XYZ file of C-alpha atoms in Angstrom:
90
model
C 0.000 0.000 0.000
C 2.840 2.394 0.841
C 4.474 1.790 -2.559
C 1.160 2.391 -4.299
C 0.974 5.844 -2.746
C 4.557 6.637 -3.716
C 4.036 5.463 -7.312
C 0.969 7.696 -7.760
C 3.369 10.607 -8.192
C 4.875 9.118 -11.361
C 3.647 8.704 -14.922
C 4.404 5.173 -16.133
C 2.974 2.232 -18.049
C 2.851 -1.332 -16.780
C 3.670 -3.975 -19.348
C 3.476 -7.759 -18.947
C 6.637 -9.572 -20.029
C 6.625 -13.367 -20.096
C 9.422 -14.857 -17.964
C 10.739 -16.765 -20.984
C 11.560 -13.370 -22.504
C 12.902 -11.895 -19.279
C 15.424 -14.306 -17.817
C 16.280 -12.348 -14.670
C 12.774 -12.242 -13.190
C 13.382 -15.165 -10.832
C 16.683 -13.711 -9.707
C 15.039 -10.554 -8.437
C 12.651 -12.432 -6.175
C 15.503 -14.591 -4.870
C 17.509 -11.504 -3.981
C 14.583 -10.074 -2.055
C 14.220 -13.255 0.017
C 17.874 -13.067 1.058
C 17.637 -9.356 1.923
C 17.058 -8.645 5.599
C 14.220 -6.241 6.300
C 15.361 -3.191 8.185
C 13.704 -2.338 11.497
C 12.202 0.815 9.951
C 10.486 -1.253 7.219
C 9.094 -3.668 9.803
C 7.729 -0.812 11.930
C 6.200 0.927 8.888
C 4.559 -2.312 7.734
C 3.195 -2.921 11.225
C 1.770 0.599 11.539
C 0.365 0.444 8.006
C -1.384 -2.842 8.790
C -2.808 -1.407 12.021
C -4.084 1.748 10.286
C -5.723 -0.281 7.485
C -7.432 -2.540 10.016
C -8.613 0.448 12.047
C -9.929 2.200 8.926
C -11.860 -0.886 7.818
C -13.406 -1.210 11.278
C -14.413 2.469 11.344
C -15.963 2.231 7.877
C -17.881 -0.874 8.914
C -19.426 1.054 11.836
C -20.556 4.110 9.829
C -24.372 4.166 9.734
C -24.361 5.384 6.103
C -24.544 3.136 3.066
C -23.221 3.632 -0.452
C -26.820 4.076 -1.601
C -27.257 6.905 0.922
C -24.177 8.677 -0.427
C -25.224 8.201 -4.069
C -28.705 9.496 -3.329
C -27.320 12.595 -1.611
C -24.825 13.234 -4.411
C -27.632 13.263 -6.997
C -29.464 16.012 -5.103
C -26.551 18.203 -3.962
C -25.971 21.137 -6.340
C -22.284 21.662 -5.457
C -21.359 17.993 -5.785
C -23.162 17.752 -9.142
C -21.177 20.797 -10.349
C -17.885 19.243 -9.194
C -18.708 15.962 -10.962
C -19.614 17.878 -14.113
C -16.315 19.790 -14.033
C -14.294 16.623 -13.458
C -16.011 14.799 -16.325
C -15.626 17.720 -18.734
C -12.062 18.505 -17.646
C -12.863 22.139 -16.821
């Protein structure tokens, strides 16, 4: 999840390459298995996992459904204007 957020700041294309055409693919994963995780990475992963779990639990307890939000968005003038601007690129 942390890498996803970091990568959002870049413009790139993802391309599938079959491993028969990319001989070093297995080597990369082997190197990662031998690499020791640093304490900072372990702490970040632990905190990230905790925050995701907490967020999911909070969302589960919200007394509002997706249908409620959609219904409100259809009737709210400002939100409709924002959606219109986003869709038209203005």
